Amino acid sequence: MKLISFAAEHLQVGASLPFDLFDGAGRLMMPRDAVIQDGTQLDRLAAHDLMADEDQSAEWREARRRERELADAFDDAFGGTRPAVVDEAAPPRFELIAELGLVQNQLNVLLLDTAPDDKWLPRVLAVEGRLRDLMDEHADALLFLMLQRAVRRYEHYSSRHSLLCAMASALCARQLGLTAAEIRSLVLAALTMNWSMTAMQDELTLRERTPSLEQRIRIDRHPELSAQQLKAAGVTDPLCLDVVARHHLDGPGDQPLAFLGAPDRLARVLRRLDVFFAKISPRLSRPGMPATLAARAACLGANGEPDEVGSAIIKVLGIYPPGTCVSLASGELAMVLRRGVHASQPQAVSLVAAGGAELKIPKLRDTSEAPHRITGTVKPTDVRSSVNVADLLAMM
């Protein structure tokens, strides 16, 4: 193991790293995937000369490098200067991981901006357009990357949640036969629906106590307030604004989508996905809910059965969405990689052997086959593996 220097500036409260951290003497300071709980722990870590294993941190370092390059290119697109040169030798999976990270970072900065200037809306639209382009080419890979992060991490919850809702909304909307214009309005609404409470939402994710009365009122009013902020920032799409304002409303619960106006149709899609992703995402105050349980709240209509929107969600995400950790009939523990032909039979990769030992070489598993049938979900913390996400992405 070769240790290299690691800058403490990359540490954040509520964040984790996909590799071990050591001090200058080689003593383990923080194991991989451990979450920094508070400022005291952050300061204690930052007081040391931190080190990381060169091989174990290679994916993370490559992603940061690509983020810097892509960030320069993004800024140049608005500044009128020549785009930064991209290293074409980087593996495509590293580039996709870095570009997704950049899209979330850009969205996060925009959503935390409470005093936007005239560049805010063009930049949000640029993020929305890039996300749609990425989804056209890499939908399964993006779902896997975002969902495996969502069930493990706390930091930047609000922007990550919005991205997940936007991705899944686009896929569900296509499944439901919505028009291209409706999909654009829905995706923009998903990205910006929580703008008025982004900072507070991030803060609450990292706290163990319940919201105060004032915060509860702000949570209840955020659809209306976000729509007002968007209109003030220059958004002129009336459908997007209506969907943001209504995204906590399900519309007439017993009415089929065909009998609803466009704002209520789109708001129903967004509300269900909002509920689903909120439930599977952990907080410091509680663990994430298993996807199979979260689906009951998101996919069932007024009669207790999956309705049109619920059926679309199941078709798009599956019963075991990408990134979900599952147990197999063989006794192995695996992570779902991508949707399968049937909602209950995704493609997965085994990471832990039946005896509990880590599989040094992950094994692809078709869960439609009897030995690899899914027998249930398991906590992400139960699946300890040193395999990089980029390596799993290469197996898709």
CSV table of C-alpha atoms in Angstrom, one decimal:
chain,number,residue,atom,x,y,z
A,1,MET,CA,0.0,0.0,0.0
A,2,LYS,CA,1.4,3.4,-1.1
A,3,LEU,CA,0.1,6.4,0.9
A,4,ILE,CA,-0.2,9.8,-0.7
A,5,SER,CA,-1.1,13.2,0.8
A,6,PHE,CA,-4.8,14.1,1.1
A,7,ALA,CA,-6.0,17.7,1.6
A,8,ALA,CA,-8.3,18.2,4.5
A,9,GLU,CA,-10.2,20.9,2.5
A,10,HIS,CA,-12.0,18.0,0.8
A,11,LEU,CA,-13.7,16.9,4.0
A,12,GLN,CA,-17.2,18.0,4.8
A,13,VAL,CA,-19.7,17.4,7.7
A,14,GLY,CA,-22.2,14.8,6.6
A,15,ALA,CA,-19.9,13.5,3.8
A,16,SER,CA,-18.1,10.3,3.4
A,17,LEU,CA,-15.1,9.2,1.2
A,18,PRO,CA,-14.9,6.0,-0.8
A,19,PHE,CA,-11.4,5.1,0.7
A,20,ASP,CA,-9.7,4.9,4.0
A,21,LEU,CA,-8.0,7.9,5.6
A,22,PHE,CA,-4.7,7.6,7.5
A,23,ASP,CA,-2.5,9.9,9.5
A,24,GLY,CA,1.2,10.6,8.6
A,25,ALA,CA,2.3,7.6,10.6
A,26,GLY,CA,-0.1,5.2,8.7
A,27,ARG,CA,-2.7,4.9,11.5
A,28,LEU,CA,-6.3,4.5,10.3
A,29,MET,CA,-8.2,7.8,11.0
A,30,MET,CA,-11.5,7.1,9.2
A,31,PRO,CA,-12.6,4.0,7.3
A,32,ARG,CA,-14.0,4.2,3.9
A,33,ASP,CA,-17.7,5.2,3.7
A,34,ALA,CA,-17.7,6.5,7.3
A,35,VAL,CA,-19.7,9.7,7.7
A,36,ILE,CA,-18.2,12.8,9.3
A,37,GLN,CA,-20.8,13.5,12.0
A,38,ASP,CA,-20.0,17.0,13.2
A,39,GLY,CA,-17.6,19.9,13.2
A,40,THR,CA,-15.6,18.6,16.1
A,41,GLN,CA,-14.8,15.4,14.2
A,42,LEU,CA,-13.9,17.4,11.1
A,43,ASP,CA,-11.5,19.6,13.1
A,44,ARG,CA,-9.9,16.6,14.7
A,45,LEU,CA,-9.3,15.0,11.3
A,46,ALA,CA,-8.0,18.3,9.8
A,47,ALA,CA,-5.4,18.6,12.6
A,48,HIS,CA,-3.5,15.7,11.1
A,49,ASP,CA,-1.4,15.3,8.0
A,50,LEU,CA,-3.9,13.1,6.2
A,51,MET,CA,-2.9,10.3,3.8
A,52,ALA,CA,-4.9,8.0,1.4
A,53,ASP,CA,-4.0,4.8,-0.4
A,54,GLU,CA,-3.0,5.7,-4.0
A,55,ASP,CA,-4.8,2.8,-5.6
A,56,GLN,CA,-7.9,3.0,-3.4
A,57,SER,CA,-8.4,6.7,-4.0
A,58,ALA,CA,-7.5,6.6,-7.8
A,59,GLU,CA,-11.2,6.8,-8.9
A,60,TRP,CA,-12.0,9.7,-6.6
A,61,ARG,CA,-8.9,11.7,-7.6
A,62,GLU,CA,-9.6,11.2,-11.3
A,63,ALA,CA,-13.2,12.3,-10.8
A,64,ARG,CA,-12.0,15.5,-9.0
A,65,ARG,CA,-9.6,16.2,-11.9
A,66,ARG,CA,-12.4,15.8,-14.5
A,67,GLU,CA,-14.7,18.0,-12.4
A,68,ARG,CA,-12.2,20.8,-12.5
A,69,GLU,CA,-11.8,20.5,-16.3
A,70,LEU,CA,-15.6,20.3,-16.8
A,71,ALA,CA,-16.2,23.2,-14.4
A,72,ASP,CA,-13.8,25.4,-16.5
A,73,ALA,CA,-15.7,24.4,-19.6
A,74,PHE,CA,-19.0,25.2,-18.0
A,75,ASP,CA,-17.9,28.7,-16.9
A,76,ASP,CA,-16.3,29.3,-20.4
A,77,ALA,CA,-19.7,28.5,-22.0
A,78,PHE,CA,-21.1,31.7,-20.3
A,79,GLY,CA,-17.9,33.7,-20.4
A,80,GLY,CA,-17.4,33.4,-24.2
A,81,THR,CA,-13.8,32.0,-23.9
A,82,ARG,CA,-12.5,28.9,-25.4
A,83,PRO,CA,-13.6,25.6,-23.7
A,84,ALA,CA,-11.1,23.8,-21.7
A,85,VAL,CA,-9.3,20.8,-23.4
A,86,VAL,CA,-10.7,17.5,-22.2
A,87,ASP,CA,-8.4,14.5,-21.6
A,88,GLU,CA,-9.7,12.1,-24.2
A,89,ALA,CA,-7.6,9.3,-22.7
A,90,ALA,CA,-9.7,9.1,-19.5
A,91,PRO,CA,-11.9,6.0,-19.4
A,92,PRO,CA,-15.5,6.8,-20.3
A,93,ARG,CA,-16.8,5.6,-17.0
A,94,PHE,CA,-14.5,8.1,-15.1
A,95,GLU,CA,-15.7,10.9,-17.4
A,96,LEU,CA,-19.4,10.0,-16.7
A,97,ILE,CA,-18.9,9.9,-13.0
A,98,ALA,CA,-17.1,13.3,-13.1
A,99,GLU,CA,-19.7,14.9,-15.4
A,100,LEU,CA,-22.5,13.7,-13.1
A,101,GLY,CA,-20.7,15.1,-10.1
A,102,LEU,CA,-20.2,18.4,-11.9
A,103,VAL,CA,-23.9,18.6,-12.9
A,104,GLN,CA,-24.9,18.1,-9.2
A,105,ASN,CA,-22.3,20.6,-8.0
A,106,GLN,CA,-23.6,23.2,-10.4
A,107,LEU,CA,-27.2,22.6,-9.4
A,108,ASN,CA,-26.2,22.7,-5.8
A,109,VAL,CA,-24.6,26.1,-6.2
A,110,LEU,CA,-27.6,27.5,-8.2
A,111,LEU,CA,-30.2,26.2,-5.6
A,112,LEU,CA,-28.2,27.7,-2.7
A,113,ASP,CA,-28.3,31.1,-4.5
A,114,THR,CA,-31.0,33.2,-2.7
A,115,ALA,CA,-30.2,36.4,-4.7
A,116,PRO,CA,-29.9,35.2,-8.3
A,117,ASP,CA,-28.6,37.5,-11.0
A,118,ASP,CA,-29.5,37.4,-14.7
A,119,LYS,CA,-27.1,34.5,-15.3
A,120,TRP,CA,-29.0,32.2,-12.9
A,121,LEU,CA,-31.8,31.1,-15.3
A,122,PRO,CA,-29.6,30.4,-18.3
A,123,ARG,CA,-27.3,28.3,-16.1
A,124,VAL,CA,-30.2,26.3,-14.7
A,125,LEU,CA,-31.4,25.7,-18.2
A,126,ALA,CA,-27.9,24.6,-19.2
A,127,VAL,CA,-27.9,22.1,-16.3
A,128,GLU,CA,-31.3,20.9,-17.3
A,129,GLY,CA,-30.3,20.5,-20.9
A,130,ARG,CA,-27.1,18.6,-20.1
A,131,LEU,CA,-28.9,16.3,-17.8
A,132,ARG,CA,-31.5,15.4,-20.5
A,133,ASP,CA,-28.6,14.8,-22.9
A,134,LEU,CA,-26.9,12.5,-20.4
A,135,MET,CA,-30.1,10.6,-19.7
A,136,ASP,CA,-30.6,10.0,-23.4
A,137,GLU,CA,-27.3,8.2,-23.6
A,138,HIS,CA,-26.7,6.8,-20.1
A,139,ALA,CA,-30.0,6.4,-18.3
A,140,ASP,CA,-29.2,3.2,-16.5
A,141,ALA,CA,-25.7,4.2,-15.5
A,142,LEU,CA,-26.9,7.5,-14.1
A,143,LEU,CA,-29.7,5.9,-12.1
A,144,PHE,CA,-27.2,3.5,-10.6
A,145,LEU,CA,-24.7,6.2,-9.7
A,146,MET,CA,-27.3,8.5,-8.2
A,147,LEU,CA,-29.2,5.8,-6.3
A,148,GLN,CA,-26.2,4.1,-4.8
A,149,ARG,CA,-25.1,7.5,-3.5
A,150,ALA,CA,-28.6,8.4,-2.3
A,151,VAL,CA,-28.9,5.4,0.0
A,152,ARG,CA,-25.4,5.9,1.5
A,153,ARG,CA,-24.7,9.6,1.8
A,154,TYR,CA,-26.1,12.7,3.6
A,155,GLU,CA,-24.2,15.6,2.1
A,156,HIS,CA,-25.9,17.9,-0.5
A,157,TYR,CA,-29.2,16.0,0.0
A,158,SER,CA,-31.4,18.6,-1.6
A,159,SER,CA,-29.6,18.9,-5.0
A,160,ARG,CA,-29.1,15.1,-5.2
A,161,HIS,CA,-32.8,14.5,-4.4
A,162,SER,CA,-33.8,17.0,-7.1
A,163,LEU,CA,-31.5,15.4,-9.7
A,164,LEU,CA,-33.0,11.9,-8.9
A,165,CYS,CA,-36.5,13.2,-9.2
A,166,ALA,CA,-35.7,14.9,-12.5
A,167,MET,CA,-34.1,11.8,-13.9
A,168,ALA,CA,-36.9,9.5,-12.9
A,169,SER,CA,-39.6,12.0,-13.9
A,170,ALA,CA,-38.2,12.1,-17.5
A,171,LEU,CA,-38.3,8.3,-17.7
A,172,CYS,CA,-41.7,8.0,-16.2
A,173,ALA,CA,-43.1,10.7,-18.4
A,174,ARG,CA,-41.9,8.9,-21.5
A,175,GLN,CA,-43.4,5.7,-20.1
A,176,LEU,CA,-46.8,7.6,-19.7
A,177,GLY,CA,-46.6,9.0,-23.2
A,178,LEU,CA,-46.3,12.7,-22.2
A,179,THR,CA,-45.2,15.2,-24.8
A,180,ALA,CA,-41.6,16.5,-25.2
A,181,ALA,CA,-42.7,19.9,-24.1
A,182,GLU,CA,-44.4,18.4,-21.0
A,183,ILE,CA,-41.2,16.5,-20.2
A,184,ARG,CA,-39.1,19.6,-20.4
A,185,SER,CA,-41.4,21.4,-18.0
A,186,LEU,CA,-41.5,18.5,-15.6
A,187,VAL,CA,-37.7,18.1,-15.5
A,188,LEU,CA,-37.2,21.8,-14.8
A,189,ALA,CA,-39.8,21.6,-12.1
A,190,ALA,CA,-38.1,18.6,-10.5
A,191,LEU,CA,-34.8,20.4,-10.5
A,192,THR,CA,-36.1,23.5,-8.9
A,193,MET,CA,-39.1,22.5,-6.8
A,194,ASN,CA,-37.3,22.8,-3.4
A,195,TRP,CA,-35.3,26.0,-4.2
A,196,SER,CA,-36.9,28.0,-1.5
A,197,MET,CA,-35.7,25.6,1.2
A,198,THR,CA,-32.5,24.0,-0.2
A,199,ALA,CA,-30.2,25.2,2.6
A,200,MET,CA,-32.7,24.3,5.3
A,201,GLN,CA,-33.3,20.8,3.7
A,202,ASP,CA,-29.6,20.1,3.7
A,203,GLU,CA,-29.3,21.2,7.3
A,204,LEU,CA,-32.2,19.1,8.5
A,205,THR,CA,-30.7,16.0,6.9
A,206,LEU,CA,-27.7,16.4,9.1
A,207,ARG,CA,-29.6,16.9,12.3
A,208,GLU,CA,-31.0,14.4,14.7
A,209,ARG,CA,-33.9,16.5,16.0
A,210,THR,CA,-37.2,17.2,14.3
A,211,PRO,CA,-37.9,20.5,12.5
A,212,SER,CA,-39.0,23.5,14.6
A,213,LEU,CA,-42.5,25.0,14.1
A,214,GLU,CA,-41.0,27.8,12.0
A,215,GLN,CA,-39.2,25.3,9.8
A,216,ARG,CA,-42.3,23.1,9.6
A,217,ILE,CA,-44.3,26.1,8.2
A,218,ARG,CA,-41.6,26.8,5.7
A,219,ILE,CA,-41.6,23.2,4.6
A,220,ASP,CA,-45.4,23.3,4.1
A,221,ARG,CA,-45.1,26.5,2.1
A,222,HIS,CA,-42.1,25.7,0.0
A,223,PRO,CA,-44.0,24.7,-3.2
A,224,GLU,CA,-45.7,28.1,-3.3
A,225,LEU,CA,-42.5,29.9,-2.3
A,226,SER,CA,-40.3,28.1,-4.9
A,227,ALA,CA,-42.8,28.9,-7.7
A,228,GLN,CA,-42.7,32.6,-6.7
A,229,GLN,CA,-38.9,32.6,-6.7
A,230,LEU,CA,-38.7,30.9,-10.1
A,231,LYS,CA,-41.1,33.5,-11.5
A,232,ALA,CA,-39.1,36.3,-10.0
A,233,ALA,CA,-35.9,34.8,-11.5
A,234,GLY,CA,-37.4,34.9,-15.0
A,235,VAL,CA,-39.0,31.5,-15.5
A,236,THR,CA,-41.9,32.1,-17.9
A,237,ASP,CA,-43.0,28.4,-18.5
A,238,PRO,CA,-46.5,28.4,-16.9
A,239,LEU,CA,-46.7,24.6,-16.8
A,240,CYS,CA,-43.4,24.4,-14.9
A,241,LEU,CA,-44.5,27.0,-12.4
A,242,ASP,CA,-47.8,25.3,-11.9
A,243,VAL,CA,-46.2,21.9,-11.3
A,244,VAL,CA,-43.7,23.4,-8.7
A,245,ALA,CA,-46.6,25.0,-6.9
A,246,ARG,CA,-48.7,21.8,-6.9
A,247,HIS,CA,-46.0,19.1,-6.4
A,248,HIS,CA,-47.2,18.2,-2.9
A,249,LEU,CA,-50.7,17.7,-4.2
A,250,ASP,CA,-51.8,14.4,-5.8
A,251,GLY,CA,-54.8,15.9,-7.5
A,252,PRO,CA,-58.1,14.1,-7.3
A,253,GLY,CA,-56.8,10.8,-6.1
A,254,ASP,CA,-59.4,8.6,-7.8
A,255,GLN,CA,-59.2,10.3,-11.2
A,256,PRO,CA,-57.2,8.7,-14.1
A,257,LEU,CA,-54.5,10.9,-15.6
A,258,ALA,CA,-56.5,11.3,-18.8
A,259,PHE,CA,-59.2,13.3,-16.8
A,260,LEU,CA,-56.6,15.7,-15.3
A,261,GLY,CA,-55.2,18.8,-16.7
A,262,ALA,CA,-51.5,18.9,-17.5
A,263,PRO,CA,-50.4,20.6,-14.3
A,264,ASP,CA,-52.1,18.0,-12.1
A,265,ARG,CA,-50.9,15.1,-14.3
A,266,LEU,CA,-47.3,16.2,-14.0
A,267,ALA,CA,-47.5,17.2,-10.4
A,268,ARG,CA,-48.8,13.7,-9.5
A,269,VAL,CA,-45.8,12.1,-11.2
A,270,LEU,CA,-43.4,14.5,-9.4
A,271,ARG,CA,-45.1,14.1,-6.0
A,272,ARG,CA,-44.9,10.3,-6.1
A,273,LEU,CA,-41.2,10.3,-7.0
A,274,ASP,CA,-40.5,13.0,-4.4
A,275,VAL,CA,-42.1,10.7,-1.7
A,276,PHE,CA,-40.2,7.6,-3.0
A,277,PHE,CA,-36.7,9.1,-3.0
A,278,ALA,CA,-37.2,11.0,0.2
A,279,LYS,CA,-38.1,7.7,2.0
A,280,ILE,CA,-35.2,5.7,0.7
A,281,SER,CA,-32.6,8.4,1.5
A,282,PRO,CA,-31.1,8.3,5.0
A,283,ARG,CA,-30.9,11.1,7.5
A,284,LEU,CA,-28.7,11.3,10.6
A,285,SER,CA,-32.0,11.0,12.5
A,286,ARG,CA,-33.1,7.8,10.7
A,287,PRO,CA,-32.0,5.2,8.2
A,288,GLY,CA,-33.3,5.0,4.7
A,289,MET,CA,-36.4,2.9,4.1
A,290,PRO,CA,-36.0,-0.2,1.9
A,291,ALA,CA,-37.2,0.5,-1.6
A,292,THR,CA,-39.8,-2.2,-1.4
A,293,LEU,CA,-41.5,-0.4,1.5
A,294,ALA,CA,-41.1,3.1,0.0
A,295,ALA,CA,-42.8,1.9,-3.2
A,296,ARG,CA,-46.0,1.3,-1.2
A,297,ALA,CA,-46.3,5.0,-0.5
A,298,ALA,CA,-45.2,6.1,-3.9
A,299,CYS,CA,-46.9,3.6,-6.3
A,300,LEU,CA,-50.3,2.9,-4.8
A,301,GLY,CA,-53.4,4.9,-5.8
A,302,ALA,CA,-56.4,5.7,-3.8
A,303,ASN,CA,-57.7,2.1,-4.0
A,304,GLY,CA,-54.5,0.6,-2.6
A,305,GLU,CA,-53.4,-0.8,-6.0
A,306,PRO,CA,-50.7,0.5,-8.3
A,307,ASP,CA,-52.2,3.2,-10.6
A,308,GLU,CA,-50.9,4.6,-13.8
A,309,VAL,CA,-48.1,6.6,-12.2
A,310,GLY,CA,-47.2,3.8,-9.8
A,311,SER,CA,-47.0,1.3,-12.6
A,312,ALA,CA,-44.7,3.6,-14.6
A,313,ILE,CA,-42.4,4.0,-11.6
A,314,ILE,CA,-42.2,0.3,-11.1
A,315,LYS,CA,-41.4,-0.2,-14.9
A,316,VAL,CA,-38.8,2.6,-14.8
A,317,LEU,CA,-37.1,1.8,-11.5
A,318,GLY,CA,-38.0,-1.8,-10.9
A,319,ILE,CA,-39.1,-3.3,-7.5
A,320,TYR,CA,-35.4,-3.3,-6.6
A,321,PRO,CA,-34.0,-0.1,-8.1
A,322,PRO,CA,-30.3,0.3,-9.2
A,323,GLY,CA,-28.0,0.7,-6.2
A,324,THR,CA,-30.2,-1.4,-3.9
A,325,CYS,CA,-28.4,-4.0,-1.8
A,326,VAL,CA,-30.0,-7.4,-1.9
A,327,SER,CA,-29.6,-10.9,-0.6
A,328,LEU,CA,-29.7,-13.8,-3.1
A,329,ALA,CA,-30.9,-17.4,-2.8
A,330,SER,CA,-27.3,-18.5,-3.0
A,331,GLY,CA,-26.5,-16.6,0.2
A,332,GLU,CA,-24.5,-14.0,-1.6
A,333,LEU,CA,-25.0,-10.3,-1.0
A,334,ALA,CA,-25.3,-8.2,-4.2
A,335,MET,CA,-26.0,-4.7,-5.5
A,336,VAL,CA,-28.5,-4.1,-8.2
A,337,LEU,CA,-26.8,-2.7,-11.3
A,338,ARG,CA,-29.6,-2.1,-13.8
A,339,ARG,CA,-33.2,-2.8,-14.5
A,340,GLY,CA,-34.1,-6.3,-15.9
A,341,VAL,CA,-36.8,-7.5,-18.3
A,342,HIS,CA,-39.1,-8.0,-15.3
A,343,ALA,CA,-39.5,-5.5,-12.5
A,344,SER,CA,-38.5,-8.1,-9.8
A,345,GLN,CA,-35.6,-9.6,-11.7
A,346,PRO,CA,-32.8,-6.9,-12.2
A,347,GLN,CA,-29.2,-7.5,-13.2
A,348,ALA,CA,-27.0,-7.5,-10.1
A,349,VAL,CA,-23.4,-7.9,-9.1
A,350,SER,CA,-22.5,-10.1,-6.1
A,351,LEU,CA,-20.0,-8.5,-3.8
A,352,VAL,CA,-20.1,-10.7,-0.7
A,353,ALA,CA,-19.9,-14.5,-0.8
A,354,ALA,CA,-22.3,-16.8,1.0
A,355,GLY,CA,-19.9,-17.2,3.9
A,356,GLY,CA,-19.6,-13.5,4.4
A,357,ALA,CA,-16.2,-13.0,2.8
A,358,GLU,CA,-15.7,-10.2,0.3
A,359,LEU,CA,-15.6,-11.3,-3.3
A,360,LYS,CA,-12.3,-9.8,-4.7
A,361,ILE,CA,-13.7,-10.3,-8.2
A,362,PRO,CA,-17.4,-9.2,-8.4
A,363,LYS,CA,-19.7,-11.6,-10.2
A,364,LEU,CA,-22.6,-10.6,-12.5
A,365,ARG,CA,-25.8,-12.3,-11.5
A,366,ASP,CA,-29.1,-12.6,-13.5
A,367,THR,CA,-31.7,-12.7,-10.7
A,368,SER,CA,-34.2,-14.4,-13.0
A,369,GLU,CA,-32.1,-17.6,-12.5
A,370,ALA,CA,-33.1,-19.7,-9.5
A,371,PRO,CA,-29.7,-19.7,-7.7
A,372,HIS,CA,-29.6,-15.9,-7.9
A,373,ARG,CA,-33.2,-15.1,-7.1
A,374,ILE,CA,-33.5,-12.1,-4.8
A,375,THR,CA,-34.7,-13.1,-1.3
A,376,GLY,CA,-34.8,-9.6,0.2
A,377,THR,CA,-33.1,-6.3,0.7
A,378,VAL,CA,-30.2,-5.6,3.1
A,379,LYS,CA,-28.7,-2.5,4.5
A,380,PRO,CA,-25.9,-0.9,2.5
A,381,THR,CA,-23.7,-1.1,5.5
A,382,ASP,CA,-24.0,-4.9,5.4
A,383,VAL,CA,-22.3,-5.0,2.0
A,384,ARG,CA,-18.7,-4.1,2.7
A,385,SER,CA,-16.6,-4.1,-0.5
A,386,SER,CA,-13.5,-2.5,-1.7
A,387,VAL,CA,-14.6,-2.5,-5.3
A,388,ASN,CA,-14.7,1.0,-6.9
A,389,VAL,CA,-18.0,2.3,-8.3
A,390,ALA,CA,-16.2,2.9,-11.6
A,391,ASP,CA,-15.4,-0.8,-11.8
A,392,LEU,CA,-19.1,-1.7,-11.2
A,393,LEU,CA,-20.1,0.8,-13.8
A,394,ALA,CA,-17.9,-0.9,-16.3
A,395,MET,CA,-19.8,-4.2,-15.7
A,396,MET,CA,-23.1,-2.7,-16.9
